[in-house]
CSV table of C-alpha atoms in Angstrom, one decimal:
chain,number,residue,atom,x,y,z
T,1,MET,CA,-34.6,268.2,100.9
T,2,LYS,CA,-31.6,266.4,101.8
T,3,PHE,CA,-28.1,267.9,103.0
T,4,THR,CA,-25.3,265.6,102.1
T,5,GLY,CA,-22.5,268.3,102.2
T,6,THR,CA,-20.9,270.3,99.5
T,7,GLU,CA,-17.7,270.2,97.5
T,8,SER,CA,-16.3,273.3,99.6
T,9,TYR,CA,-17.4,271.8,103.0
T,10,VAL,CA,-16.6,268.2,104.3
T,11,ALA,CA,-19.7,267.3,106.4
T,12,THR,CA,-19.1,264.0,108.6
T,13,ASP,CA,-21.9,261.3,108.3
T,14,ASP,CA,-23.3,262.1,111.9
T,15,LEU,CA,-23.5,265.9,111.0
T,16,THR,CA,-25.5,265.2,107.7
T,17,VAL,CA,-27.7,263.0,109.8
T,18,ALA,CA,-28.3,265.8,112.5
T,19,VAL,CA,-28.9,268.6,109.7
T,20,ASN,CA,-31.3,266.1,108.0
T,21,ALA,CA,-33.1,265.3,111.3
T,22,ALA,CA,-33.7,268.9,112.5
T,23,VAL,CA,-35.2,269.6,108.8
T,24,ALA,CA,-37.5,266.4,109.3
T,25,LEU,CA,-38.6,267.4,112.6
T,26,GLU,CA,-38.9,271.1,111.9
T,27,ARG,CA,-36.8,271.6,115.1
T,28,PRO,CA,-33.9,274.3,115.5
T,29,LEU,CA,-30.5,272.6,115.0
T,30,LEU,CA,-28.3,273.6,117.9
T,31,VAL,CA,-24.6,273.1,117.0
T,32,LYS,CA,-21.9,273.2,119.5
T,33,GLY,CA,-18.1,272.9,119.2
T,34,GLU,CA,-14.8,274.3,119.4
T,35,PRO,CA,-14.5,277.8,117.9
T,36,GLY,CA,-13.2,277.5,114.5
T,37,THR,CA,-14.8,274.1,113.6
T,38,GLY,CA,-17.1,275.3,111.0
T,39,LYS,CA,-20.4,275.9,112.8
T,40,THR,CA,-21.2,279.2,111.3
T,41,GLU,CA,-20.1,278.0,107.9
T,42,LEU,CA,-22.3,275.0,108.3
T,43,ALA,CA,-25.5,277.2,108.0
T,44,ARG,CA,-24.1,279.0,104.7
T,45,GLN,CA,-23.4,275.5,103.3
T,46,VAL,CA,-26.8,274.1,104.1
T,47,ALA,CA,-28.4,277.3,102.4
T,48,GLY,CA,-26.4,276.7,99.4
T,49,ALA,CA,-26.8,273.1,99.0
T,50,LEU,CA,-30.6,273.2,99.4
T,51,GLY,CA,-30.7,276.4,97.2
T,52,LEU,CA,-32.2,278.6,99.8
T,53,PRO,CA,-31.7,282.1,101.0
T,54,MET,CA,-30.1,282.4,104.4
T,55,ILE,CA,-30.8,285.3,107.1
T,56,GLU,CA,-28.0,285.6,109.5
T,57,TRP,CA,-28.4,287.0,113.2
T,58,SER,CA,-25.0,287.3,114.7
T,59,ILE,CA,-25.6,287.6,118.6
T,60,LYS,CA,-23.4,290.0,120.7
T,61,SER,CA,-23.4,290.4,124.6
T,62,THR,CA,-25.8,293.3,124.3
T,63,THR,CA,-28.3,291.6,121.9
T,64,LYS,CA,-31.9,291.3,123.4
T,65,ALA,CA,-34.5,288.7,122.0
T,66,GLN,CA,-36.7,291.3,121.3
T,67,GLN,CA,-34.4,292.8,118.6
T,68,GLY,CA,-34.8,289.5,116.5
T,69,LEU,CA,-38.6,290.0,116.4
T,70,TYR,CA,-38.8,294.0,115.9
T,71,GLU,CA,-37.9,297.3,117.5
T,72,TYR,CA,-40.3,300.2,117.9
T,73,ASP,CA,-38.6,303.5,117.3
T,74,ALA,CA,-40.2,305.8,119.7
T,75,VAL,CA,-37.7,308.5,119.4
T,76,SER,CA,-38.1,308.9,115.6
T,77,ARG,CA,-41.9,309.0,116.2
T,78,LEU,CA,-41.4,311.9,118.7
T,79,ARG,CA,-39.1,313.9,116.7
T,80,ASP,CA,-41.4,313.4,113.7
T,81,SER,CA,-44.3,314.6,115.6
T,82,GLN,CA,-42.5,317.6,116.7
T,83,LEU,CA,-41.7,318.5,113.2
T,84,GLY,CA,-45.4,317.9,112.0
T,85,ASP,CA,-44.6,315.0,109.8
T,86,ALA,CA,-47.7,313.1,108.7
T,87,ARG,CA,-45.7,309.8,109.1
T,88,VAL,CA,-46.5,309.8,113.0
T,89,ASN,CA,-50.2,308.8,112.3
T,90,ASP,CA,-49.0,305.2,111.2
T,91,VAL,CA,-47.1,303.5,114.0
T,92,ALA,CA,-46.0,301.0,111.5
T,93,ASN,CA,-43.6,303.5,110.1
T,94,TYR,CA,-41.7,303.3,113.0
T,95,ILE,CA,-41.4,299.5,113.5
T,96,ARG,CA,-38.1,297.9,112.5
T,97,LYS,CA,-38.2,294.4,111.6
T,98,GLY,CA,-36.0,292.0,113.1
T,99,LYS,CA,-34.2,288.8,111.6
T,100,LEU,CA,-37.0,286.4,112.8
T,101,TRP,CA,-39.7,288.7,111.2
T,102,GLN,CA,-37.7,288.8,108.0
T,103,ALA,CA,-37.6,284.9,108.2
T,104,PHE,CA,-41.1,284.5,109.0
T,105,GLU,CA,-42.5,286.8,106.0
T,106,ALA,CA,-40.0,285.4,103.2
T,107,ASP,CA,-41.8,284.2,100.1
T,108,GLY,CA,-40.1,280.8,100.5
T,109,LYS,CA,-38.3,278.5,103.0
T,110,VAL,CA,-35.1,280.1,104.2
T,111,VAL,CA,-32.3,279.3,106.5
T,112,LEU,CA,-32.1,281.4,109.7
T,113,LEU,CA,-28.8,281.3,111.5
T,114,ILE,CA,-28.7,282.4,114.9
T,115,ASP,CA,-25.1,282.6,115.5
T,116,GLU,CA,-23.1,282.2,118.9
T,117,ILE,CA,-26.4,282.5,120.9
T,118,ASP,CA,-24.3,281.8,124.3
T,119,LYS,CA,-22.9,285.4,123.9
T,120,ALA,CA,-25.9,286.7,124.9
T,121,ASP,CA,-27.7,287.1,128.5
T,122,ILE,CA,-28.6,283.9,130.0
T,123,GLU,CA,-32.4,284.7,129.7
T,124,PHE,CA,-31.9,285.2,125.8
T,125,PRO,CA,-32.8,281.8,124.9
T,126,ASN,CA,-36.0,281.6,127.0
T,127,ASP,CA,-37.2,284.8,125.6
T,128,LEU,CA,-37.4,283.2,122.2
T,129,LEU,CA,-38.8,279.9,123.4
T,130,GLN,CA,-42.5,280.5,122.1
T,131,GLU,CA,-41.5,282.2,118.8
T,132,LEU,CA,-39.3,279.5,117.7
T,133,ASP,CA,-41.8,276.9,118.9
T,134,ARG,CA,-45.1,278.4,117.4
T,135,MET,CA,-43.2,280.1,114.6
T,136,GLU,CA,-45.3,283.2,115.3
T,137,PHE,CA,-45.3,286.4,117.7
T,138,PHE,CA,-47.6,289.4,118.4
T,139,VAL,CA,-46.7,293.1,117.6
T,140,TYR,CA,-48.3,295.1,120.5
T,141,GLU,CA,-47.9,298.6,118.9
T,142,THR,CA,-49.9,297.5,115.6
T,143,GLY,CA,-52.0,294.7,117.0
T,144,GLN,CA,-51.0,292.3,114.5
T,145,THR,CA,-49.9,288.6,114.8
T,146,ILE,CA,-46.6,287.8,112.6
T,147,ALA,CA,-46.8,284.0,111.7
T,148,ALA,CA,-44.3,282.2,109.5
T,149,ARG,CA,-45.6,281.7,105.8
T,150,HIS,CA,-43.0,278.9,105.5
T,151,ARG,CA,-41.4,277.5,108.7
T,152,PRO,CA,-37.5,278.3,108.3
T,153,ILE,CA,-34.6,276.0,108.8
T,154,VAL,CA,-33.1,277.2,112.1
T,155,ILE,CA,-29.6,276.7,112.8
T,156,ILE,CA,-28.2,277.9,116.2
T,157,THR,CA,-24.5,277.9,117.1
T,158,SER,CA,-22.8,278.0,120.5
T,159,ASN,CA,-19.3,277.9,121.6
T,160,ASN,CA,-20.3,276.7,125.0
T,161,GLU,CA,-19.4,279.7,126.8
T,162,LYS,CA,-22.6,279.5,128.7
T,163,GLU,CA,-25.2,276.7,129.9
T,164,LEU,CA,-28.4,277.0,127.8
T,165,PRO,CA,-31.8,276.5,129.6
T,166,ASP,CA,-33.3,272.9,129.7
T,167,ALA,CA,-36.7,274.3,128.3
T,168,PHE,CA,-34.7,275.7,125.3
T,169,LEU,CA,-32.5,272.6,124.8
T,170,ARG,CA,-35.7,270.5,124.8
T,171,ARG,CA,-37.0,272.2,121.6
T,172,CYS,CA,-33.7,271.8,119.7
T,173,PHE,CA,-32.1,269.0,117.8
T,174,PHE,CA,-28.4,268.8,119.3
T,175,HIS,CA,-25.3,268.2,117.6
T,176,TYR,CA,-21.4,268.4,118.9
T,177,ILE,CA,-19.1,269.0,116.0
T,178,ARG,CA,-16.1,266.9,117.2
T,179,PHE,CA,-12.7,267.9,116.2
T,180,PRO,CA,-11.7,266.2,113.1
T,181,ASP,CA,-9.6,263.3,113.1
T,182,MET,CA,-6.4,263.1,110.9
T,183,ASP,CA,-8.4,261.5,107.9
T,184,THR,CA,-11.1,264.0,108.0
T,185,MET,CA,-8.7,266.8,108.3
T,186,LYS,CA,-6.8,265.7,105.3
T,187,ARG,CA,-10.1,265.8,103.2
T,188,ILE,CA,-10.7,269.2,104.7
T,189,VAL,CA,-7.2,270.4,103.6
T,190,GLU,CA,-7.6,269.0,100.1
T,191,VAL,CA,-11.0,271.1,99.7
T,192,HIS,CA,-9.0,274.3,100.8
T,193,HIS,CA,-5.6,273.4,99.3
T,194,PRO,CA,-6.2,271.1,96.4
T,195,GLY,CA,-3.0,269.3,95.2
T,196,ILE,CA,-1.0,269.8,98.4
T,197,LYS,CA,1.8,267.3,98.7
T,198,GLN,CA,1.0,264.4,100.6
T,199,ARG,CA,4.4,264.4,102.4
T,200,LEU,CA,4.2,267.9,103.5
T,201,LEU,CA,0.3,267.6,104.4
T,202,THR,CA,1.2,264.4,106.6
T,203,ALA,CA,4.3,265.9,108.3
T,204,ALA,CA,2.5,269.3,108.9
T,205,LEU,CA,-0.7,267.6,110.4
T,206,GLU,CA,1.5,265.2,112.6
T,207,GLN,CA,3.1,268.2,114.0
T,208,PHE,CA,-0.2,270.1,114.4
T,209,TYR,CA,-1.9,267.3,116.3
T,210,GLU,CA,1.2,266.8,118.5
T,211,LEU,CA,0.9,270.6,119.4
T,212,ARG,CA,-2.9,270.3,120.0
T,213,GLU,CA,-2.2,267.5,122.4
T,214,THR,CA,0.4,269.3,124.5
T,215,PRO,CA,-0.5,269.3,128.3
T,216,GLY,CA,-1.1,272.8,129.4
T,217,LEU,CA,-2.1,274.5,126.4
T,218,LYS,CA,-4.5,277.2,127.1
T,219,LYS,CA,-5.9,277.6,123.5
T,220,LYS,CA,-5.9,274.6,121.2
T,221,PRO,CA,-5.5,275.7,117.7
T,222,SER,CA,-8.5,275.0,115.5
T,223,THR,CA,-9.5,273.8,112.0
T,224,SER,CA,-9.4,277.4,110.6
T,225,GLU,CA,-6.0,278.1,112.1
T,226,VAL,CA,-4.6,274.9,110.7
T,227,LEU,CA,-5.7,275.9,107.3
T,228,ASP,CA,-4.0,279.4,107.7
T,229,TRP,CA,-0.9,277.8,108.7
T,230,LEU,CA,-0.7,275.4,105.7
T,231,LYS,CA,-1.5,278.4,103.6
T,232,LEU,CA,1.8,280.0,105.0
T,233,LEU,CA,3.7,276.9,104.6
T,234,LEU,CA,2.8,276.6,100.9
T,235,ALA,CA,3.5,280.3,100.4
T,236,GLU,CA,6.9,279.9,101.8
T,237,ASP,CA,7.5,276.6,99.9
T,238,LEU,CA,8.6,274.7,103.0
T,239,THR,CA,9.4,271.0,102.9
T,240,PRO,CA,8.7,268.5,105.3
T,241,GLU,CA,12.3,268.5,106.5
T,242,ASP,CA,11.9,272.3,106.9
T,243,LEU,CA,9.1,271.7,109.6
T,244,LYS,CA,11.4,269.7,111.7
T,245,GLY,CA,13.5,272.9,112.3
T,246,ASP,CA,16.0,273.2,114.9
T,247,ALA,CA,16.0,270.4,117.6
T,248,ASN,CA,16.5,273.1,120.2
T,249,ASP,CA,13.3,275.0,119.2
T,250,ALA,CA,10.0,273.4,120.1
T,251,LEU,CA,8.1,276.1,118.4
T,252,PRO,CA,6.6,275.1,115.0
T,253,ARG,CA,7.6,277.2,111.9
T,254,MET,CA,5.1,280.1,111.4
T,255,HIS,CA,3.8,279.4,114.9
T,256,GLY,CA,1.9,282.8,115.1
T,257,ALA,CA,-0.9,281.2,113.0
T,258,LEU,CA,-1.4,278.4,115.6
T,259,LEU,CA,-0.5,279.8,118.9
T,260,LYS,CA,-2.6,282.8,119.9
T,261,ASN,CA,-1.5,283.9,123.3
T,262,GLU,CA,1.9,284.4,125.1
T,263,GLN,CA,1.1,281.8,127.6
T,264,ASP,CA,1.2,279.1,125.1
T,265,VAL,CA,4.4,280.5,123.4
T,266,HIS,CA,6.0,280.5,126.8
T,267,LEU,CA,5.0,277.0,127.3
T,268,PHE,CA,6.8,275.7,124.2
T,269,GLU,CA,9.8,277.8,125.0
T,270,ARG,CA,10.0,276.2,128.5
T,271,LEU,CA,9.6,272.8,126.8
T,272,ALA,CA,12.5,273.5,124.4
T,273,PHE,CA,14.6,274.5,127.5
T,274,MET,CA,13.7,271.5,129.4
T,275,ALA,CA,14.7,269.3,126.5
T,276,ARG,CA,18.0,271.0,125.9
T,277,SER,CA,18.8,270.8,129.7
T,278,GLY,CA,18.0,266.9,129.6
T,279,ARG,CA,20.3,266.4,127.0
T,280,ARG,CA,23.3,267.9,128.7
């Protein structure tokens, strides 16, 4: 069971090594990187490449670790008891299975994605330590222990918004997805926009990387954003010469696909103003 990337996902050598190491060690793979670098998509591609089902648990700021195991619906049970429903005699009727429970009871190996774990409370990772380590948990209401039939491949993503506890990190195999260099980005673009003219691609990526490295930029555009930008350029049938635009305008064409806040737009407008002033 080896992951080597897919036709629709360009995986660098160090990323494939990380995925396969996590699978061999039977440890969760913790993937960090800038938003938009393909962390979530990695789990989907691993599942597709290995021919495994995927269970996705998207974490929010209000998500609790217990929800990944199960939830006991006491309110529904109380209501049913007032209505005389016979279902109240079996507490199992009011247990809602979480994503970990679904992964543990699956008939075969699955890929379990815990997406954006850093969105949750700081105690969230600690609350899952034992369950992810031992691959089992206890259901107090029914007195049963749920153990994984087949140890799932666990992929956990983080945007680095919060520091994760050392005890949690110790149980994971870690990989940081670096932002793609020019050559890797060209391979990624070819997957999404096959047959794109090389002159246009080179001119666009040169402008993109120059924009990313602009000092003072609040939010650097990501891989997903450059793909959207290129889609617009192709839809408008622009040429490399069109990308150069007006010498007095520092903003790239269709810049709304790349710059996502007014501070960064104002930054480039100030740069254009300073450039015009310097030429006078």
